C-alpha positions as a LaTeX table, in Angstrom:
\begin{tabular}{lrrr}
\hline
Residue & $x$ (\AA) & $y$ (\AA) & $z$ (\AA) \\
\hline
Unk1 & 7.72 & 43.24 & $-20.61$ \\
Unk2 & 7.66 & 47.11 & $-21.25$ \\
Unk3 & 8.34 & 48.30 & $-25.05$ \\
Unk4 & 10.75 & 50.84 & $-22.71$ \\
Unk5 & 13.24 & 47.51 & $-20.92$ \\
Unk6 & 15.84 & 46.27 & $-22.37$ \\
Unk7 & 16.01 & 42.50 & $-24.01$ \\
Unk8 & 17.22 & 40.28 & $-21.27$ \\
Unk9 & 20.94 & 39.91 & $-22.72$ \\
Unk10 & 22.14 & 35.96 & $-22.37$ \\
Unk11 & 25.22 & 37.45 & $-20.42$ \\
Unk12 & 26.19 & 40.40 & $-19.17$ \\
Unk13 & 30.41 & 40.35 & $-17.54$ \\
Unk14 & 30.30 & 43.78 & $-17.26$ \\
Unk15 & 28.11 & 43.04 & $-13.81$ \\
Unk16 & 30.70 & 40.75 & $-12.24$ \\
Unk17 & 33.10 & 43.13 & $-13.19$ \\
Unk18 & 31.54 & 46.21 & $-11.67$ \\
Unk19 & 30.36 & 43.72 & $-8.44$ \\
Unk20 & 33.92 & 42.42 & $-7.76$ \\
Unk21 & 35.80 & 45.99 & $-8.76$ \\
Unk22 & 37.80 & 46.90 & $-5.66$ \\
Unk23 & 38.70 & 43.33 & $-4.59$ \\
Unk24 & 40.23 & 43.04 & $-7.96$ \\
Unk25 & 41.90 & 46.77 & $-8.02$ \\
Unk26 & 43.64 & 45.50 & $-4.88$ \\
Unk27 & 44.77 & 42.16 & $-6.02$ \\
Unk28 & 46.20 & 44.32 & $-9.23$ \\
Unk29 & 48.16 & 46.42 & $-6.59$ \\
Unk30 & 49.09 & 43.59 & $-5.53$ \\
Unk31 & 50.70 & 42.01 & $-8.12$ \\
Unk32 & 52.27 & 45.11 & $-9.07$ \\
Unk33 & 53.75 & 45.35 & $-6.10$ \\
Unk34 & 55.09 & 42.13 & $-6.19$ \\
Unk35 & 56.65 & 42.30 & $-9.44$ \\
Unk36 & 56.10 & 39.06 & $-10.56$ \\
Unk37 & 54.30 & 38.55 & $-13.87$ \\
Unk38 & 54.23 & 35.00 & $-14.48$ \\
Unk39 & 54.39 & 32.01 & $-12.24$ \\
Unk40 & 54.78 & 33.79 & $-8.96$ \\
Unk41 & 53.28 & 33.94 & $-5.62$ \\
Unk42 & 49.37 & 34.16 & $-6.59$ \\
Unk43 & 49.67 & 32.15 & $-9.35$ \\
Unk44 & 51.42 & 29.29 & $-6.63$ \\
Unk45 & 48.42 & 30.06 & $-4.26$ \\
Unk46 & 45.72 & 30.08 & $-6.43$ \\
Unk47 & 47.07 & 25.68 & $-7.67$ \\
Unk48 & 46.92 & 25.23 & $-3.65$ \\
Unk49 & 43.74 & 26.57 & $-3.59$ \\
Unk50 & 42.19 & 25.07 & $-6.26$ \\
Unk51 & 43.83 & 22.04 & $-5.88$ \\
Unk52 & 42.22 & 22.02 & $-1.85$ \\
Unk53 & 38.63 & 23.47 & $-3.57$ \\
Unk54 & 38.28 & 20.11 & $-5.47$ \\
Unk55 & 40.25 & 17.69 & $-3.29$ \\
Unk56 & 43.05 & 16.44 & $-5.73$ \\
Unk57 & 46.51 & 16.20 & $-4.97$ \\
Unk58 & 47.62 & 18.89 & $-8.04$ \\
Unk59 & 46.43 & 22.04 & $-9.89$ \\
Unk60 & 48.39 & 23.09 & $-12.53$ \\
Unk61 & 47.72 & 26.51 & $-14.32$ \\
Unk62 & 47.71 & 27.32 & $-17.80$ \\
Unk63 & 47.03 & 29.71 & $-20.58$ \\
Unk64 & 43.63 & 28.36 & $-21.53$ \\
Unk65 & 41.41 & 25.39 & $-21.47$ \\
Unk66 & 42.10 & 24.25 & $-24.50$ \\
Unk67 & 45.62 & 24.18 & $-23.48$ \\
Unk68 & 44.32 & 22.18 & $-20.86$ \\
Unk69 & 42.96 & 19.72 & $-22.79$ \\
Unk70 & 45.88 & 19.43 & $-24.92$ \\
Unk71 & 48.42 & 19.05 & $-21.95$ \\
Unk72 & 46.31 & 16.69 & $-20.32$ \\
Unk73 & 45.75 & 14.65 & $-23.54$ \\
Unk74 & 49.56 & 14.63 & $-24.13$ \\
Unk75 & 50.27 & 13.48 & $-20.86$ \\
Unk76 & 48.09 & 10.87 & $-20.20$ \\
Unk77 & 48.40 & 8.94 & $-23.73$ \\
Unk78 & 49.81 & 5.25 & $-23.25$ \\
Unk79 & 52.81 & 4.49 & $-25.27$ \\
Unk80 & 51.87 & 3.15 & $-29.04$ \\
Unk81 & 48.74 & 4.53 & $-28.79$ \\
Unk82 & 47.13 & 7.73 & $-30.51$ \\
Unk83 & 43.12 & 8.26 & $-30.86$ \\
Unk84 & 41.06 & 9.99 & $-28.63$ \\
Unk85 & 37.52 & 9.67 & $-28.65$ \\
Unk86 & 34.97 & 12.13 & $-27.64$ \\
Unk87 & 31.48 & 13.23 & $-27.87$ \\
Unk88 & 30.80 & 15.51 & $-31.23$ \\
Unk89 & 28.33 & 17.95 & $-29.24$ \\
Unk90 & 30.64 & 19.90 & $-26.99$ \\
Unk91 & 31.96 & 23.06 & $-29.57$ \\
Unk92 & 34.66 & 20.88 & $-30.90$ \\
Unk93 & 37.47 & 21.96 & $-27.98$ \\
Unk94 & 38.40 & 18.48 & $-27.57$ \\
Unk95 & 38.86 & 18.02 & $-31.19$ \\
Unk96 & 41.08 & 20.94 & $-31.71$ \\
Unk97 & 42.97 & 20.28 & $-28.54$ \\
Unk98 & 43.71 & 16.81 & $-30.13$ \\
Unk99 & 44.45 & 17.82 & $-33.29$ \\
Unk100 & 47.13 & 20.07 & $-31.87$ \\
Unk101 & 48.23 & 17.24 & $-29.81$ \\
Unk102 & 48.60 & 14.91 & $-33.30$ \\
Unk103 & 46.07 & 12.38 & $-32.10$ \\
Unk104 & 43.79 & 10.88 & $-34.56$ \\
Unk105 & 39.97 & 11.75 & $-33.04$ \\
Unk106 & 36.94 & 9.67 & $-32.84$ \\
Unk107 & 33.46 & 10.38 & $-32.13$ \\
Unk108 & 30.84 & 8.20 & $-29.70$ \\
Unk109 & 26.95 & 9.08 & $-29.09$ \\
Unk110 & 25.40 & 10.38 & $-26.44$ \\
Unk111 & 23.21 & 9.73 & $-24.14$ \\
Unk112 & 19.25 & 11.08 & $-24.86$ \\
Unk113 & 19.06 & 12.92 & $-21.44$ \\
Unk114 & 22.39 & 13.27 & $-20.03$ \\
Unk115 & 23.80 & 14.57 & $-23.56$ \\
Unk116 & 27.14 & 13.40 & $-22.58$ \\
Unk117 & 28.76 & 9.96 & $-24.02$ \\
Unk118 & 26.91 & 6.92 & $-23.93$ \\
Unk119 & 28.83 & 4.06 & $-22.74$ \\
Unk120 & 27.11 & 2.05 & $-24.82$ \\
Unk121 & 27.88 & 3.80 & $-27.71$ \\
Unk122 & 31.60 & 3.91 & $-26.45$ \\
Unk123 & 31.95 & 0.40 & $-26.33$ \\
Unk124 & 32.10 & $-0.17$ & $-29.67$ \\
Unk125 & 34.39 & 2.66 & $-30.61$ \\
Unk126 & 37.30 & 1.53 & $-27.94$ \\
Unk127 & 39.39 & 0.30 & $-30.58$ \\
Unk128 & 43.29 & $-1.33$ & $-29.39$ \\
Unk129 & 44.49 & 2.09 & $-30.91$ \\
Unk130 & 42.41 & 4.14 & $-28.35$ \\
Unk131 & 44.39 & 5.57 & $-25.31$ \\
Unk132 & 42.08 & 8.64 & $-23.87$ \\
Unk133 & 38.34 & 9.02 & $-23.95$ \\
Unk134 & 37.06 & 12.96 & $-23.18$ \\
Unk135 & 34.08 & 12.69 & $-20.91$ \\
Unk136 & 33.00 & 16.31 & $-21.44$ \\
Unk137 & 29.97 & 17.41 & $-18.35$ \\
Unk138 & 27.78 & 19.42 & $-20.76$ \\
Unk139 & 26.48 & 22.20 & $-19.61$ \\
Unk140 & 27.44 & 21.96 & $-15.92$ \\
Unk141 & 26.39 & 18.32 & $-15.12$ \\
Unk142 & 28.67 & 16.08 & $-13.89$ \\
Unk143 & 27.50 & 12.75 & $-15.57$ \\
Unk144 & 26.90 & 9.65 & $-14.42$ \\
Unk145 & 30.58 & 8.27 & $-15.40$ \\
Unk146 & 31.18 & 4.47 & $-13.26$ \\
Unk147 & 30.23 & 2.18 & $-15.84$ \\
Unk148 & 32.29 & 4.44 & $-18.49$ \\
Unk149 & 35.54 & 4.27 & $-16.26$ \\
Unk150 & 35.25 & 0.63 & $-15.47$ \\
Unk151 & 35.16 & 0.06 & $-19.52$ \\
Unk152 & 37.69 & 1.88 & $-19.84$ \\
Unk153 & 40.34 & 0.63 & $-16.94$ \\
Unk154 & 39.03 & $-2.58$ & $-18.51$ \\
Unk155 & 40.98 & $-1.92$ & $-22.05$ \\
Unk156 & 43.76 & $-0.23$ & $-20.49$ \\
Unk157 & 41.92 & 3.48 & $-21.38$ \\
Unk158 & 42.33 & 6.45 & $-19.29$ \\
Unk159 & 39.84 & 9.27 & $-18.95$ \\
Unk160 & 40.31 & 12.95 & $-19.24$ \\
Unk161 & 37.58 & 14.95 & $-17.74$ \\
Unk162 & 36.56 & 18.60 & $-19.62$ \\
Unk163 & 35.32 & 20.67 & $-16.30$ \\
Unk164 & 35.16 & 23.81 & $-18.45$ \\
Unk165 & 31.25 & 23.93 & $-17.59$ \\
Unk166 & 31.00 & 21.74 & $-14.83$ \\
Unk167 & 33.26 & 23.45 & $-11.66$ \\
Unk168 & 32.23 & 22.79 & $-8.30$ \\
Unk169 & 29.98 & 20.14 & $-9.72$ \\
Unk170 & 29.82 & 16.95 & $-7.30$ \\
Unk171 & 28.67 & 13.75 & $-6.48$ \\
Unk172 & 28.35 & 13.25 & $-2.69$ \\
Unk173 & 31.54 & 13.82 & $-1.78$ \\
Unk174 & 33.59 & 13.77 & $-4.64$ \\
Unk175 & 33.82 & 16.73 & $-7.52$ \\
Unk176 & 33.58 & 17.02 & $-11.30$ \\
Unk177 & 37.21 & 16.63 & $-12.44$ \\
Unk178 & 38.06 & 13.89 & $-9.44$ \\
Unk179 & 36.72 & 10.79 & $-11.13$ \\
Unk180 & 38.96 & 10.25 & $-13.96$ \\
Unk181 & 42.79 & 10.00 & $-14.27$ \\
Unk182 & 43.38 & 13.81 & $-15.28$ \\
Unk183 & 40.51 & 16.56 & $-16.10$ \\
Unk184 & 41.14 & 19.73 & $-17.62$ \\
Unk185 & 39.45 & 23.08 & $-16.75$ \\
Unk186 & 38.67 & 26.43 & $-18.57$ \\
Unk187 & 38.23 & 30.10 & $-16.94$ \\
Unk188 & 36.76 & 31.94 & $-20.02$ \\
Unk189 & 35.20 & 34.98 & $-18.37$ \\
Unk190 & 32.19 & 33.29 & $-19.07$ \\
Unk191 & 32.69 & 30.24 & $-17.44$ \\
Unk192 & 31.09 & 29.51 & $-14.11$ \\
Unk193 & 34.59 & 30.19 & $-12.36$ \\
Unk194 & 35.83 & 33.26 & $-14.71$ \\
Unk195 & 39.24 & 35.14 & $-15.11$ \\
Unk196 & 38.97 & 38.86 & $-16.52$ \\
Unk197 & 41.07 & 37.09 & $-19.68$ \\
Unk198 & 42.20 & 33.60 & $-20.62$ \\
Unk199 & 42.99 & 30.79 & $-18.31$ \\
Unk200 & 43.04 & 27.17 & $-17.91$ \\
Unk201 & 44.40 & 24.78 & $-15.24$ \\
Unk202 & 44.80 & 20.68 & $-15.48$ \\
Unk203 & 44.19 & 18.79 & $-12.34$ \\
Unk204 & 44.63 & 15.25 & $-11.01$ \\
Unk205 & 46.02 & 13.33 & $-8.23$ \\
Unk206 & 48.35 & 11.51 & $-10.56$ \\
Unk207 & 51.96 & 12.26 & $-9.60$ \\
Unk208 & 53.04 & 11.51 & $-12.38$ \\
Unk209 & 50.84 & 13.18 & $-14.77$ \\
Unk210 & 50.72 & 16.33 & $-13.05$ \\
Unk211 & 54.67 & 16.21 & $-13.21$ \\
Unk212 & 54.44 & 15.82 & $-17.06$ \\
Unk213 & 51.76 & 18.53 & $-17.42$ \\
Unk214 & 54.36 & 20.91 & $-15.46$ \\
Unk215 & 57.11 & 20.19 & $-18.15$ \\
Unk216 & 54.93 & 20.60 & $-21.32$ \\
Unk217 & 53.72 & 23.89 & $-20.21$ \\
Unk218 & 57.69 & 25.11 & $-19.95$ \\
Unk219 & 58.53 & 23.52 & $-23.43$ \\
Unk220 & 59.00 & 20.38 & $-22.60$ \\
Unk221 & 62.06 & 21.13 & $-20.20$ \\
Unk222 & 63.70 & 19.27 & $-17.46$ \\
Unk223 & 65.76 & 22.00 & $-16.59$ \\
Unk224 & 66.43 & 25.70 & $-18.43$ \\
Unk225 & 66.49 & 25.72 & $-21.76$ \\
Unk226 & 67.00 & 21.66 & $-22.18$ \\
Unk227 & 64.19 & 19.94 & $-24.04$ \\
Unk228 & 63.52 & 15.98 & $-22.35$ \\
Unk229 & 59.87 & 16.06 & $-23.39$ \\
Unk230 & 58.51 & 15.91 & $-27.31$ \\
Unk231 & 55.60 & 18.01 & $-27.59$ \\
Unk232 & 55.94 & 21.15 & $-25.28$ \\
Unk233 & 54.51 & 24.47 & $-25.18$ \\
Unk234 & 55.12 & 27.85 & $-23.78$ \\
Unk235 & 51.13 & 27.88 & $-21.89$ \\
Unk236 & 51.42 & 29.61 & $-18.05$ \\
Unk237 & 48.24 & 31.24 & $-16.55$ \\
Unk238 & 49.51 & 34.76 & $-15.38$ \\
Unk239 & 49.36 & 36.28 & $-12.31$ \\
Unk240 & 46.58 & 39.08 & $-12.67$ \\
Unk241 & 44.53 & 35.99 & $-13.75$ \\
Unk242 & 45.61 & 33.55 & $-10.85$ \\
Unk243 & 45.29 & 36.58 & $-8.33$ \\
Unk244 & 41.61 & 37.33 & $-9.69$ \\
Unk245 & 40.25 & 33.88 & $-10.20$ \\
Unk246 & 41.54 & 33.51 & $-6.42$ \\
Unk247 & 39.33 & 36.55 & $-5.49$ \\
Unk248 & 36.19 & 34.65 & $-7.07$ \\
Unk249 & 37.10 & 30.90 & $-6.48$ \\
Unk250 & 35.61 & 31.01 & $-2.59$ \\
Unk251 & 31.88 & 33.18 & $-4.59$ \\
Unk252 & 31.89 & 29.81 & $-7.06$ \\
Unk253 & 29.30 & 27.63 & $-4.72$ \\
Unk254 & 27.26 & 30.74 & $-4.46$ \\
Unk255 & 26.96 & 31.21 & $-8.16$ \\
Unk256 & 26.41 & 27.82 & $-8.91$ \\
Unk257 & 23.66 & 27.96 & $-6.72$ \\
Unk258 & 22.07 & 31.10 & $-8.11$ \\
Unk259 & 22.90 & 29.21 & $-11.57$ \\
Unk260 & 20.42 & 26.24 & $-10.43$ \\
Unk261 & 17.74 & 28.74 & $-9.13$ \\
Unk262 & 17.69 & 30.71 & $-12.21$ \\
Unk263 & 16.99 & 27.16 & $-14.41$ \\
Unk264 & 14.64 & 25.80 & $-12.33$ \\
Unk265 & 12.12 & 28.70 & $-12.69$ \\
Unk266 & 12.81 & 28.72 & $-16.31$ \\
Unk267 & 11.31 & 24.60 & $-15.95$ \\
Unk268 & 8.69 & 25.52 & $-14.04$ \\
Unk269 & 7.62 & 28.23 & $-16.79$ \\
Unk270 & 8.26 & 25.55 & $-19.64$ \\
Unk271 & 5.24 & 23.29 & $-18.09$ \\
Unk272 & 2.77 & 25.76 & $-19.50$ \\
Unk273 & 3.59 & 25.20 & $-22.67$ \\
Unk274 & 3.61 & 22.12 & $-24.93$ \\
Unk275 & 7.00 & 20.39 & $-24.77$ \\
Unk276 & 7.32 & 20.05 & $-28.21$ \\
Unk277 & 7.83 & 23.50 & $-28.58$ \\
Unk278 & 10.37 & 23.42 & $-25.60$ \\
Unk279 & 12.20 & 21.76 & $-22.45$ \\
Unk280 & 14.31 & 23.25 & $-19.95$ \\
Unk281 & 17.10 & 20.83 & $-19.42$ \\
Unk282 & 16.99 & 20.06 & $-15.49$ \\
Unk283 & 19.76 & 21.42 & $-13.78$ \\
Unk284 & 18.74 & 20.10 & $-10.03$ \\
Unk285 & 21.18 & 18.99 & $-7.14$ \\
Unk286 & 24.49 & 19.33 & $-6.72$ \\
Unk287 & 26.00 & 17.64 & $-9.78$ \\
Unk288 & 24.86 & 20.36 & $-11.95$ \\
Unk289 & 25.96 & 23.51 & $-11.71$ \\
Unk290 & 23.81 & 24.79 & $-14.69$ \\
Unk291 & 26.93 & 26.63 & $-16.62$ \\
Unk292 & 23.92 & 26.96 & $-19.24$ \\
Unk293 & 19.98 & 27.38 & $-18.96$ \\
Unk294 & 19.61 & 25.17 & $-22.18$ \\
Unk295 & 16.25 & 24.11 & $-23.80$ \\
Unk296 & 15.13 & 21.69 & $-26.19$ \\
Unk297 & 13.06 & 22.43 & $-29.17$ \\
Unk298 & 11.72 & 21.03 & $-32.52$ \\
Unk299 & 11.23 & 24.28 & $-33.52$ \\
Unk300 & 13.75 & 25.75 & $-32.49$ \\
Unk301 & 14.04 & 28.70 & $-35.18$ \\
Unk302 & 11.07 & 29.63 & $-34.52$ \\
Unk303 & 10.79 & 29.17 & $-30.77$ \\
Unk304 & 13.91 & 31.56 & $-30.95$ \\
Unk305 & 11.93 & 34.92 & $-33.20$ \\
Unk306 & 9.37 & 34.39 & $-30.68$ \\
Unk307 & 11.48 & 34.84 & $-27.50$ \\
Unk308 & 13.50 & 37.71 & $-29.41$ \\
Unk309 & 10.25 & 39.20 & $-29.96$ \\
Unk310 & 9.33 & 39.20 & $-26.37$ \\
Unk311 & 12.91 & 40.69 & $-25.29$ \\
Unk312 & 14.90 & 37.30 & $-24.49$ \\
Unk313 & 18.18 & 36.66 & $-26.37$ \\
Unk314 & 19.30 & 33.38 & $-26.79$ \\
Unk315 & 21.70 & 31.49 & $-28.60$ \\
Unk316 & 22.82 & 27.76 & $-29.33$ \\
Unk317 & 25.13 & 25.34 & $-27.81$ \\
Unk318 & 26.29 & 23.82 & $-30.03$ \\
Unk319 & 24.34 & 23.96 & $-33.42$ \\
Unk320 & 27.35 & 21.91 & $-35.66$ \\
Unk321 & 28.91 & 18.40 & $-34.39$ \\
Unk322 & 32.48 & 18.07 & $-34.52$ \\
Unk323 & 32.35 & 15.61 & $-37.81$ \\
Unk324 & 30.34 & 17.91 & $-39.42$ \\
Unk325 & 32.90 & 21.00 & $-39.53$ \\
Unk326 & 34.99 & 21.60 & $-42.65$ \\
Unk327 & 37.64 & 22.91 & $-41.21$ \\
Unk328 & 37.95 & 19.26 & $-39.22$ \\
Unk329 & 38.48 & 17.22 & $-41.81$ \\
Unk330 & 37.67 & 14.58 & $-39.88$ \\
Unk331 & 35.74 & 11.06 & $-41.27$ \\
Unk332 & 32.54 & 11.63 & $-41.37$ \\
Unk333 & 30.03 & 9.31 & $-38.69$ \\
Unk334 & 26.68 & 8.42 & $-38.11$ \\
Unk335 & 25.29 & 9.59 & $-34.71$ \\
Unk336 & 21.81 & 9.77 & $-34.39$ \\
Unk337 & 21.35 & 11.19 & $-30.57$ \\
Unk338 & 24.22 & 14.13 & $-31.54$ \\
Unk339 & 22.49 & 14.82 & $-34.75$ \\
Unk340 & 19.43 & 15.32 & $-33.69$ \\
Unk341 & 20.43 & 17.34 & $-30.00$ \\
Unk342 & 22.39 & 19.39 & $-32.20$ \\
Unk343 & 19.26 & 20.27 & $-34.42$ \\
Unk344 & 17.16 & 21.20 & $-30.99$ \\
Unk345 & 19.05 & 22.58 & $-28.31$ \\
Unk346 & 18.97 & 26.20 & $-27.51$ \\
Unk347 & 20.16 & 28.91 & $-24.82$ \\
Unk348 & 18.67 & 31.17 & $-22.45$ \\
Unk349 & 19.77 & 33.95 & $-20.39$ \\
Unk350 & 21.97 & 32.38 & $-17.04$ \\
Unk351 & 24.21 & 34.38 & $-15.10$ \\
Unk352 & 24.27 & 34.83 & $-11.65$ \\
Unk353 & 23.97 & 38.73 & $-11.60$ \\
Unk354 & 20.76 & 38.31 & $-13.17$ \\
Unk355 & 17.88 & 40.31 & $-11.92$ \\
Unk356 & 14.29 & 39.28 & $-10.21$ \\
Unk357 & 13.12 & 40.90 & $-12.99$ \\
Unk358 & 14.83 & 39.73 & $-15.56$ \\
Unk359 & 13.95 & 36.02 & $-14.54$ \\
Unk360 & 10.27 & 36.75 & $-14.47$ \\
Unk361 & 10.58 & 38.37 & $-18.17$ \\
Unk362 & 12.07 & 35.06 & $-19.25$ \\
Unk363 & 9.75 & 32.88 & $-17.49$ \\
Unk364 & 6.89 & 35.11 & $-18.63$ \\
Unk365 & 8.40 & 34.89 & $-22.47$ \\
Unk366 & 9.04 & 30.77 & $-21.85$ \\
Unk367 & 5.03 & 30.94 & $-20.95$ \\
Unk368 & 4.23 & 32.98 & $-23.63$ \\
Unk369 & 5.17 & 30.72 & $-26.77$ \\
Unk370 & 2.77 & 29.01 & $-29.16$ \\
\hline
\end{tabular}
């Protein structure tokens, strides 16, 4: 790299943004012209369409994904039950959602390679007073989840996917967010499906879940201003955001694909180096969708000047584990795997408006450590 480039910035929205300008001046005409705001005509097309994308039988949009999560918590609790348990890794969105929801949270390992929850570990955290478990596909993989649902429809357990990294992930036929009972998505500009602002949907095939999802985003009514439902919010995904994340939702299989490219040259660089300095997480095949280009390191400070020196930002996801925040308050655990991830993981530039030369600075930085 030249003294003269730029560092390789680990995102850079202002590309999308210039790449998708006129589709999304017109769909802003378009609302305008419409003169709905909320909860009208793109908002209605873009649940079809989503719904269709990933093959469930409803979308429902929201505010945000941690709305999402929160919704989809609420709703799919069994009566007399209240704890939710989650992996500690994840940024701690499943533990605020269910701390808004008033649901007492534990924590389960994960597993060494996936980085998602063990199902070993989960077994002997699926207490009587346990009614969700968050399966939460780090980083864009959709994990390996049949022998964590049958434990779970086993002790009467559902399962709440987080899809916030993982859209247009899939298994053979079947996509991230279509294996559990209800899974909750984020569109975060920076997610790999990304509104120009805050959004969220909840999806599932469950009638009857989706039905109680639609009621605690309107306050909990049944009809105008009569409350049936304890717990409701005021959380609707707006119609500049529905009509723009429609715009991008039929790019999403081509950016997930670029996503995978971009990781697997940063693994191919990696092998020149020793791997106790750093690992590129695989990202390969369709169940990842590579929402991150994340590495592993034991010296990961250091492995991180170096890179900065050589013009690659970086930056870590997720360096604290949910027991370990303050502002939690939660009972402290002992999780070995999530400690230690926590201690090692690190991120590199991954967007799909990336340039040739950009990747070949990273890979030539990745090749460059010592």
């Amino acid at each position: 790299m030249t003294e003269a480039r730029q560092p390789v910035p680990l995102n850079d929205l202002s590309r999308g943004i210039a790449r998708d300008a006129a589709a999304m001046l017109d769909a802003t005409r378009r609302v305008f012209e419409s003169g709905y705001v909320v909860q009208g005509p793109e908002h209605a097309l873009f649940e079809k369409e989503l719904a269709a994308y990933l093959a469930v039988e409803h979308a429902i949009g929201l505010a945000s994904g941690t709305d999402a999560l929160e919704l989809a918590m609420k709703a799919a609790m069994p009566p007399g039950r209240s704890t939710i348990v989650t992996a500690a890794n994840a940024g701690g969105y499943s533990t605020t959602a269910a701390r808004r929801a008033g649901f007492t949270v534990s924590y389960a390992d994960v597993d060494e390679d996936s980085l998602c929850l063990d199902v070993n570990a989960l077994d002997g955290v699926l207490t009587d007073d346990v009614g969700v478990v968050v399966v939460t596909h780090l980083y864009g993989l959709l994990t390996d989840i049949d022998d964590l649902l049958a434990l779970c429809r086993d002790r009467g357990v559902r399962v709440l996917e987080d899809c916030a990294q993982s859209i247009g992930a899939r298994r053979g036929s079947r996509m991230a967010g279509t294996w559990g009972d209800i899974a909750a998505i984020s569109f975060y500009p920076t997610k790999n499906l990304g509104a120009m602002g805050d959004g969220g949907a909840v999806v599932t095939s469950n009638g009857g879940l989706a039905a109680r999802v639609r009621q605690l985003r309107q306050y909990g009514w049944d009809e105008k201003y009569h409350v049936e439902l304890q717990g409701g919010v005021n959380s609707r995904l707006d119609e500049l955001q529905a009509a723009y994340l429609r715009l991008r939702l039929p790019q999403l299989d081509g950016f997930n694909e670029r996503r995978r490219e971009i990781v697997s040259r940063y693994g191919r660089a990696a092998t020149r180096v020793d791997r106790a300095l750093l690992q590129i997480l695989p990202a390969d095949g369709p169940q990842h969708v590579a929402h991150l280009a994340v590495g592993r390191s034991t010296k990961r400070d250091d492995v991180r000047r170096q890179l900065l020196d050589l013009g690659v930002r970086t930056d870590v996801h997720f360096p604290v584990p949910d027991y370990d925040q303050p502002g939690f308050a939660v009972q402290r655990v002992t999780l070995p795997v999530t400690s230690r991830v926590s201690g090692e993981v690190l991120s590199l530039p991954c967007f799909p408006e990336m340039t040739e030369q950009e990747i070949d600075d990273v890979c030539a930085a990745i090749g460059a450590l010592r």
